[in-house]
Each structure stands twice: as C-alpha cells, then as structure tokens.
PDB file of C-alpha atoms and ligand atoms in Angstrom:
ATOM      1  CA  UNK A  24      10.119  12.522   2.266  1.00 95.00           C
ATOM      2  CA  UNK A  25       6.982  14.295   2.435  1.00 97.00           C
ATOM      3  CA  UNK A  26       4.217  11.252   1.762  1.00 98.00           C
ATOM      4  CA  UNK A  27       0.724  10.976   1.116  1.00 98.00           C
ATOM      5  CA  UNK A  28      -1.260   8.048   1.804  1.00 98.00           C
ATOM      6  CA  UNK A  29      -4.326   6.703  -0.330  1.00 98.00           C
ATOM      7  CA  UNK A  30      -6.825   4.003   1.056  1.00 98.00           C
ATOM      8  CA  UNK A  31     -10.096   2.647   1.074  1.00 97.00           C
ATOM      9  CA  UNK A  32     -10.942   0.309   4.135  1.00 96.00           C
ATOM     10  CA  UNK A  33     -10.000   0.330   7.550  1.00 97.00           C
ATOM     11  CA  UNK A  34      -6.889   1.648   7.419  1.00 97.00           C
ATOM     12  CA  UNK A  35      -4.569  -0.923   8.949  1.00 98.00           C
ATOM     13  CA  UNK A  36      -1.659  -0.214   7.130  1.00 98.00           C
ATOM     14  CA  UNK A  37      -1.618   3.492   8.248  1.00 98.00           C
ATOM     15  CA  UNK A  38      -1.754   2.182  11.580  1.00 98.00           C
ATOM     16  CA  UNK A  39       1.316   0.580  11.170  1.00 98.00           C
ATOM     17  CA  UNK A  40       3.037   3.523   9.275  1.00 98.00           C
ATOM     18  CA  UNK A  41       2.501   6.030  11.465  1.00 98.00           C
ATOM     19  CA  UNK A  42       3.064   3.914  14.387  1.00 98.00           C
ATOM     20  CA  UNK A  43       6.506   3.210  12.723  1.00 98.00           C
ATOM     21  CA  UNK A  44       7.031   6.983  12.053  1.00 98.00           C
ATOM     22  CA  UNK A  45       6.077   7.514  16.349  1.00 97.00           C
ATOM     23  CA  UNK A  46       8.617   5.201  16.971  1.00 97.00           C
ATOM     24  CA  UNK A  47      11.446   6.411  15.161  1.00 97.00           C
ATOM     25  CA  UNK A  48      12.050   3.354  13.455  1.00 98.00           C
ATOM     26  CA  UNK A  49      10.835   4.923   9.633  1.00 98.00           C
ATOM     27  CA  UNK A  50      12.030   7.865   7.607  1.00 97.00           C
ATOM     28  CA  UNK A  51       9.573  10.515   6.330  1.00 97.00           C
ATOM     29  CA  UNK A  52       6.391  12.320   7.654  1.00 98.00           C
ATOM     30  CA  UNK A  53       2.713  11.447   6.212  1.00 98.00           C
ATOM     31  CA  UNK A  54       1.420  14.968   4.962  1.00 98.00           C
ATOM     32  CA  UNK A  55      -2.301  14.283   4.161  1.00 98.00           C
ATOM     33  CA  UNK A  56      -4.319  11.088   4.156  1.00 98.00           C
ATOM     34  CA  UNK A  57      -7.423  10.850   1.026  1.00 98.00           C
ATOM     35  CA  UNK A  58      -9.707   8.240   1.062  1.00 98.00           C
ATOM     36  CA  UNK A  59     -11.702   7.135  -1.974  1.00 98.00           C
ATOM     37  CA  UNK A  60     -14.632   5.815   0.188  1.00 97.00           C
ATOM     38  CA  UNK A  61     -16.457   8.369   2.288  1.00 97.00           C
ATOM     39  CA  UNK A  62     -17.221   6.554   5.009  1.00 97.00           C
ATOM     40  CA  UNK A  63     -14.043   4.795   5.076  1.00 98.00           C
ATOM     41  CA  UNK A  64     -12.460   3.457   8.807  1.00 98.00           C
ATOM     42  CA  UNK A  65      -9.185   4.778   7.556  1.00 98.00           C
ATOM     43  CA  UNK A  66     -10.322   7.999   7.366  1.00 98.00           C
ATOM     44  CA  UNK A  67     -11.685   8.511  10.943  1.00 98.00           C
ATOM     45  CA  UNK A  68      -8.252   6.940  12.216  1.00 98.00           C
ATOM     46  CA  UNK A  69      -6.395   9.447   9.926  1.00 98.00           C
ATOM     47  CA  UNK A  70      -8.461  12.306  11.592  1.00 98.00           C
ATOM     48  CA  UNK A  71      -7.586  10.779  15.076  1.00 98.00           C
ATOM     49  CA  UNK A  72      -3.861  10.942  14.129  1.00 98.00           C
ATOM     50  CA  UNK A  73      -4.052  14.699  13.518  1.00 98.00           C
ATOM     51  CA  UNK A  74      -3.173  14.138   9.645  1.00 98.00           C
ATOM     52  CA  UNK A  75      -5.672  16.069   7.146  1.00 98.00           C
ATOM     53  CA  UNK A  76      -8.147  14.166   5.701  1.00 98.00           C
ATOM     54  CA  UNK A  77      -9.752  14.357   2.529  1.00 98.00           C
ATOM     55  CA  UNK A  78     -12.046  12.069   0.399  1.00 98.00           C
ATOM     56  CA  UNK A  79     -11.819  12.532  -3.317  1.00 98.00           C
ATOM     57  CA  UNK A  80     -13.655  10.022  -6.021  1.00 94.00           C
ATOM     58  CA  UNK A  81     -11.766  10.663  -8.965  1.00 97.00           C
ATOM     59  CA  UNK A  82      -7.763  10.627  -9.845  1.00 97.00           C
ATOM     60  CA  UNK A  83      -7.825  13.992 -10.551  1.00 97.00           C
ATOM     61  CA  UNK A  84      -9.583  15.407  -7.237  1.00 98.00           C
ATOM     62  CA  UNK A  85      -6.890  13.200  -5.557  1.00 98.00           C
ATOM     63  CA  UNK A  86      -4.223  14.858  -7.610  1.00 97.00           C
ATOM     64  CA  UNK A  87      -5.654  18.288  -6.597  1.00 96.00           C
ATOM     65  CA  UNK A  88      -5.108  17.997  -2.789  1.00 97.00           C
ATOM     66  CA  UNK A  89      -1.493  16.215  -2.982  1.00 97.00           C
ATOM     67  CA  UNK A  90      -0.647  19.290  -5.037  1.00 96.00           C
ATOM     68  CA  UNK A  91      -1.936  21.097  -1.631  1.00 96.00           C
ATOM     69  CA  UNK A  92       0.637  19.512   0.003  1.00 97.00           C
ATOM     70  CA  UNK A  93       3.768  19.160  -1.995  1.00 96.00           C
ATOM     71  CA  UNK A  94       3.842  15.249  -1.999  1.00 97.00           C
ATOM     72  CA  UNK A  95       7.046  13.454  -2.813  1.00 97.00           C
ATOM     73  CA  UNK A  96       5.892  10.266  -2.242  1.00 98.00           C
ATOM     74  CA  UNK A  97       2.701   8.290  -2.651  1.00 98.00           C
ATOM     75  CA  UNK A  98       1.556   4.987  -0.397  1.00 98.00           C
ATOM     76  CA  UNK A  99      -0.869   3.284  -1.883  1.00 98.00           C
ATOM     77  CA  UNK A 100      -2.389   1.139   1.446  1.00 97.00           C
ATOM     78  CA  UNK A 101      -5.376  -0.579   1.220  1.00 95.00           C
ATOM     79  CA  UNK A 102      -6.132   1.575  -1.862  1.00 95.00           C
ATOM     80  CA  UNK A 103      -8.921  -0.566  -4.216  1.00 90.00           C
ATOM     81  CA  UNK A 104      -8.462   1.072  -7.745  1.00 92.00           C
ATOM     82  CA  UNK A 105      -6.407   1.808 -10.168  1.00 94.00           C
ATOM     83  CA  UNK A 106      -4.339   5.227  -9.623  1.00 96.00           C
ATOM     84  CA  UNK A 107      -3.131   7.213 -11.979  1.00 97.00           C
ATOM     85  CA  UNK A 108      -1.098   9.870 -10.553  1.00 97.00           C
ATOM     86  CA  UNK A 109       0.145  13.403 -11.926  1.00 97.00           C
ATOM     87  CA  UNK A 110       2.984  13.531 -14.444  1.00 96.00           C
ATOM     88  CA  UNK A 111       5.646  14.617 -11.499  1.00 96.00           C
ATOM     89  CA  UNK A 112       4.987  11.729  -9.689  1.00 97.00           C
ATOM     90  CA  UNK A 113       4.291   8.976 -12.134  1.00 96.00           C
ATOM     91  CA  UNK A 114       7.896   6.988 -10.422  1.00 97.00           C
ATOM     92  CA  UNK A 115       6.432   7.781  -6.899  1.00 98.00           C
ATOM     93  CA  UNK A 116       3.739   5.761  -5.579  1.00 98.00           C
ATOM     94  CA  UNK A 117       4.227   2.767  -3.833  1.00 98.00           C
ATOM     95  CA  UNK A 118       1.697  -0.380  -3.455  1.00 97.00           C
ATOM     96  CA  UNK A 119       1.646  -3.267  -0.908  1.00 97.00           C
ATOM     97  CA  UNK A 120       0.048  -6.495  -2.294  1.00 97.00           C
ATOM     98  CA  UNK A 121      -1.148  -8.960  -0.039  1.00 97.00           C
ATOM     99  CA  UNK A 122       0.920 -11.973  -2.326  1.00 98.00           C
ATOM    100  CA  UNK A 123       4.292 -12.724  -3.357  1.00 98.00           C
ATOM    101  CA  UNK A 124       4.030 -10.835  -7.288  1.00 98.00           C
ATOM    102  CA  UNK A 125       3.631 -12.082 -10.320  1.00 97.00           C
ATOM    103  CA  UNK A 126       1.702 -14.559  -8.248  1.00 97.00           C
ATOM    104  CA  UNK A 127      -1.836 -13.945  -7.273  1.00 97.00           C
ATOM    105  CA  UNK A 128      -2.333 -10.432  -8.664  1.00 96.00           C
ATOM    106  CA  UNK A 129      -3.733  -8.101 -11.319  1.00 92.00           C
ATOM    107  CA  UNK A 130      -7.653  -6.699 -11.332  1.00 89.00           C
ATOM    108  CA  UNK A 131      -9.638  -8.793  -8.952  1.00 90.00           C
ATOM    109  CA  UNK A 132      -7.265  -9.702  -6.523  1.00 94.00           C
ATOM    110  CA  UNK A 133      -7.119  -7.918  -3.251  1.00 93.00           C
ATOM    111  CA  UNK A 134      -7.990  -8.160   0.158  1.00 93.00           C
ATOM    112  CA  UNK A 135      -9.391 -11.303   1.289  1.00 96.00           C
ATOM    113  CA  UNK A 136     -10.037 -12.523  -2.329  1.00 96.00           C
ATOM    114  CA  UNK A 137      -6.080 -13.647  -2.729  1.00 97.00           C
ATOM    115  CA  UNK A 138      -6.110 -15.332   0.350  1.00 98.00           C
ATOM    116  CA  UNK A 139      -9.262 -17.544  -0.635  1.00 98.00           C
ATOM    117  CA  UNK A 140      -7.692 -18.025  -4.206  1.00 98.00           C
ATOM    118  CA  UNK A 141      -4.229 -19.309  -2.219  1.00 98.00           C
ATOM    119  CA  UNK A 142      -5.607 -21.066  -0.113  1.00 98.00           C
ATOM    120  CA  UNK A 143      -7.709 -22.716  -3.347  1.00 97.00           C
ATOM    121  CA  UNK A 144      -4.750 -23.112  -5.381  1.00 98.00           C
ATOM    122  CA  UNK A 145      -3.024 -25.382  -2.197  1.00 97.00           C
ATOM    123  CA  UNK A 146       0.343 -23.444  -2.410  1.00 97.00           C
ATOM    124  CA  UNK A 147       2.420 -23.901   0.614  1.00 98.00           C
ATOM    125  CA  UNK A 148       4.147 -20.376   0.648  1.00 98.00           C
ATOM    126  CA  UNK A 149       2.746 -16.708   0.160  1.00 98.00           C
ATOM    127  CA  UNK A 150       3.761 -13.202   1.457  1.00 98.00           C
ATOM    128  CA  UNK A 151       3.602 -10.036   0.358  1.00 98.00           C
ATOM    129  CA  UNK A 152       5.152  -7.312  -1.895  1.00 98.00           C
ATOM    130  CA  UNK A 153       6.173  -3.809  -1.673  1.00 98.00           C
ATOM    131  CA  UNK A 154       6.743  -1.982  -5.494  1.00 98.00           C
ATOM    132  CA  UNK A 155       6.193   1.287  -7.534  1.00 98.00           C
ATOM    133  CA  UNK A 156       2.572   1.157  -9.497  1.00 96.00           C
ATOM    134  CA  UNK A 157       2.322   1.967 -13.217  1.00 92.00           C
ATOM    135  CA  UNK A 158      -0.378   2.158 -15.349  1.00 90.00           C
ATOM    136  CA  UNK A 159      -1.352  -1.731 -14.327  1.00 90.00           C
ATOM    137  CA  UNK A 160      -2.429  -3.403 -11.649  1.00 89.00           C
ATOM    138  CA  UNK A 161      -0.082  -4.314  -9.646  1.00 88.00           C
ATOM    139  CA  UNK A 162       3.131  -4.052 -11.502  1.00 92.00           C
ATOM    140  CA  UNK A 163       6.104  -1.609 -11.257  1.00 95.00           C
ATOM    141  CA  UNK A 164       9.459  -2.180  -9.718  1.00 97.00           C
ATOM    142  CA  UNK A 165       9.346  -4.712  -6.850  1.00 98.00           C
ATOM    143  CA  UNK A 166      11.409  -2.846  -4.016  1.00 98.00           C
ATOM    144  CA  UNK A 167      10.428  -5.509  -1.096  1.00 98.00           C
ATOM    145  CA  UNK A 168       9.299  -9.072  -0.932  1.00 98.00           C
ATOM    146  CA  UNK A 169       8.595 -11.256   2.286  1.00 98.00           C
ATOM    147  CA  UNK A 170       7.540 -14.938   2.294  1.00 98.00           C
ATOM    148  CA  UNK A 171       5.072 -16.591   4.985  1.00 98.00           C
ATOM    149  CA  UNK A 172       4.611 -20.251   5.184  1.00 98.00           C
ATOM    150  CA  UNK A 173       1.051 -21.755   4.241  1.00 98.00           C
ATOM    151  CA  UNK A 174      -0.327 -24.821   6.460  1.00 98.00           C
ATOM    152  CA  UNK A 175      -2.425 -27.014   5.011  1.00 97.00           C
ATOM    153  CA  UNK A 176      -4.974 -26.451   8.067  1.00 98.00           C
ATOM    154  CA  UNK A 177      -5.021 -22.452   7.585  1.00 98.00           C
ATOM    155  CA  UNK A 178      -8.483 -20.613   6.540  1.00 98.00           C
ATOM    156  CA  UNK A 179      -7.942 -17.890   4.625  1.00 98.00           C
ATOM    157  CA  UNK A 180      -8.346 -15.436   7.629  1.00 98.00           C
ATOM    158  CA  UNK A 181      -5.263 -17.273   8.822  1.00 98.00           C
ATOM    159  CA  UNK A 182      -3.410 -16.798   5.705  1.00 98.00           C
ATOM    160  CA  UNK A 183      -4.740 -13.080   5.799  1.00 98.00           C
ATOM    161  CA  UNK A 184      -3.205 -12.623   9.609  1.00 98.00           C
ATOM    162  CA  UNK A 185       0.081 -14.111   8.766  1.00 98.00           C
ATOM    163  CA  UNK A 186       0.675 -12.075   5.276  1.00 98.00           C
ATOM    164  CA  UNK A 187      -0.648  -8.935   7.365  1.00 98.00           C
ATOM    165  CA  UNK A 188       2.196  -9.227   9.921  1.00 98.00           C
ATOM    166  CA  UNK A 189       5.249 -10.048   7.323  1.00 98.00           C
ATOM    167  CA  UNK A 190       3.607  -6.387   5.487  1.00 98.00           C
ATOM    168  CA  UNK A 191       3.644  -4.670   8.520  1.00 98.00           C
ATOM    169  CA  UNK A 192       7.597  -5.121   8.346  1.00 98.00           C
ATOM    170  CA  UNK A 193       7.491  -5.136   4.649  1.00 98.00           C
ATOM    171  CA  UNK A 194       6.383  -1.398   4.417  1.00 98.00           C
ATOM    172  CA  UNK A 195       8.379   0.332   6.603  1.00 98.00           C
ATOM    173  CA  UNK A 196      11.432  -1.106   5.324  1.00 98.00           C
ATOM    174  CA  UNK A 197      10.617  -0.521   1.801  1.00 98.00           C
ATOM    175  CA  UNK A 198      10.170   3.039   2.588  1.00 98.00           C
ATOM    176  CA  UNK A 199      13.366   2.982   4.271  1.00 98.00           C
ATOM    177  CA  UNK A 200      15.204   1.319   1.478  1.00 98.00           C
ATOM    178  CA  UNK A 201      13.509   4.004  -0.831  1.00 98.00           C
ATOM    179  CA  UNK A 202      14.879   6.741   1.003  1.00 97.00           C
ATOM    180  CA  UNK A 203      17.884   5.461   1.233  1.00 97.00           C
ATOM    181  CA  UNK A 204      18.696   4.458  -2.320  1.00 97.00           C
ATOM    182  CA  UNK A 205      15.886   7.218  -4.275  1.00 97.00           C
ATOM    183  CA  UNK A 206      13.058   6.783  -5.897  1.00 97.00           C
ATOM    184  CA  UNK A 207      15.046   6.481  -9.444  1.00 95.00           C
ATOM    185  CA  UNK A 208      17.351   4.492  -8.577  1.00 97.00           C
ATOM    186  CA  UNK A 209      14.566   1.307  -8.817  1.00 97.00           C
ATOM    187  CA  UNK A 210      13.813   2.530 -12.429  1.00 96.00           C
ATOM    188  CA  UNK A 211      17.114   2.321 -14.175  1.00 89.00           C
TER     189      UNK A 211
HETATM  190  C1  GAR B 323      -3.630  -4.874   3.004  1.00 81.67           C
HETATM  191  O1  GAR B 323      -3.590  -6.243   3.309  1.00 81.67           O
HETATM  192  C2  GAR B 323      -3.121  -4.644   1.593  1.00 81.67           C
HETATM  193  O2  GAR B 323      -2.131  -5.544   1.239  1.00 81.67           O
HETATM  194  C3  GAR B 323      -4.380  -4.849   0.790  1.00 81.67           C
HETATM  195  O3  GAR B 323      -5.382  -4.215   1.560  1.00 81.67           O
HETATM  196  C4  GAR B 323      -5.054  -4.416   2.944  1.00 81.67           C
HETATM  197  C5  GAR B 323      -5.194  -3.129   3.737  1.00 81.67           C
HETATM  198  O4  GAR B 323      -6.484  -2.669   3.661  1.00 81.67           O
HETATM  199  N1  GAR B 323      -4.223  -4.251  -0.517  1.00 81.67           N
HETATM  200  C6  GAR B 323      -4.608  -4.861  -1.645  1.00 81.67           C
HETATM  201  O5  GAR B 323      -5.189  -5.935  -1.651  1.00 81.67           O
HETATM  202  C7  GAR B 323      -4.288  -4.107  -2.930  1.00 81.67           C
HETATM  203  N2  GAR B 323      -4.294  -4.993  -4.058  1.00 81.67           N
HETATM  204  P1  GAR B 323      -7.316  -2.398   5.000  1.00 81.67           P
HETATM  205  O6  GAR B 323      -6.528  -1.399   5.798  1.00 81.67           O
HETATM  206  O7  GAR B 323      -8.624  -1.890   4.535  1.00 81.67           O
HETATM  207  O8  GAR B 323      -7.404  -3.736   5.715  1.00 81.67           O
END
C-alpha cells in the first residue's frame, strides 16, 4: 500500500513506522510525509528519512500533494485537526488515539491533555486505539485496541510513556491487519 503520513509535532510515530517498514516487520512503503505545522520536528525527521516533505495548511493543499503521489492509504500520526480527505479516499485514513475509544476522546483531547484528564478521572486502565476517521473526531471503525495498566502513583508523563509504547505495537499491526483483510472490509 502506497501511504501517506500527516502530522504535526515531533513525529514519533513516524519514527516507529518507518523503523517498522526498515525492519521488515510492516507491509507498505510511506510515499510522502505533509506536515500542517511549518516548523514541525516531524518534518525535519521525514526529510532525514529521504521521504518528500511538504507542509500544507489547509485540507485541500494536503489533498493536492497526495494526489502527487497516488496515495492508497492515509496515517493520521500525531496529526492535531480535523481531516477531511478527498472523495477516493474518504474509507482510507487511519488515526491513533492516545486512549482506549469511546473513552477520553473527541475535540480537545490529544496529546498530553488525555493523559492529565485520566489520570484526573482515577481510572486504573487506558491504552490506545487504531481506527478509520470520518467526518468526527475520533470516530470511524476501530481496527486495533491495546490496554495499559494505570498506577495510582503514575504522572501523566508516565501514563503518556506507557500508552506510547502499547501504540508503537498498535500501529504497525493495524496496518498489517488492514492489508491483510482491505480497507472495506472494516466498513461493511
Ligand atoms: C501520539 O501519542 C498520538 O496518539 C497522539 O499524538 C502523539 C504523536 O504525536 N495523537 C493524538 O492525540 C490525536 N488525537 P507526536 O509525534 O507529536 O508526539
């Protein structure tokens, strides 16, 4: 699958993808990488790979370039707004959430923000969660889902580093699984 990535920060989650694409271990090859945020990490770590690299502001300068590129798949990592993609690939963008959906999510909640509002709300289990976008915030097909214990002595930095870890395994095999099974299958 020929995949695109989106993002905004420091690009962690590419990290992980493409190190998971070096080692043989996920299917597909990242095409281009746009970031929303000029002066994003991501970006410079994208360049450093040897991926192109574009920044775009708006949906449809994004849309432009993954047209450049004949993009089958969208990952959404570390990507802070709401996307709305072209018509061709409104089943094919994935999202990772930093908490186990329908809990702790919608506008507002990303990044460190969950974490605080777990670790707020006392719950003794979060995660993370892999699944298609639509038109909301972070809705869509759920394709992946991976639990982490909460302790009641965590910070939310700790609760940040232990839901980072299960994602960097829930990603990859999401993409996997997605490969595997096809994109429509997870819309019937
Ligand atoms: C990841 O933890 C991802 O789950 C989160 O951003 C982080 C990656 O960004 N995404 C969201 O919160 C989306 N709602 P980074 O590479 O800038 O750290």
């Amino acid at each position: 699958m020929r995949m695109a990535v989106l993002l905004s920060g420091t690009g962690r989650t590419l990290d992980n993808l493409h190190d998971r694409i070096a080692d043989g271990t996920m299917q597909g090859s990242i095409e281009v990488v746009v970031a929303n945020v000029v002066d994003a990490l991501g970006l410079k770590k994208a360049k450093k790979y040897g991926y192109p690299v574009h920044y775009a502001s708006t949906d449809d300068e994004i849309n432009s370039i993954l047209q450049d590129y004949d993009i089958e798949l969208v990952l959404l990592a570390g990507f802070l707004k709401l996307y709305h993609p072209p018509e061709h690939l409104k089943h094919n963008v994935l999202n990772i959430h930093p908490a186990l959906i329908p809990s702790f999510c919608g506008d507002g909640f990303y990044g460190i923000h969950v974490h605080r509002i777990v670790k707020k709300k006392g719950v003794k289990v979060s995660g993370c969660t892999v699944h298609f976008a639509n038109e909301k915030y972070d809705e869509g097909p759920i394709v992946v889902q991976k639990s982490v214990p909460v302790y009641d002595e965590d910070s939310p930095d700790d609760i940040a580093e232990r839901v980072f870890g299960a994602e960097c395994e829930a990603y990859p095999e999401a993409i996997n699984l997605v490969h595997d099974k096809g994109i429509e299958s997870y819309w019937k």
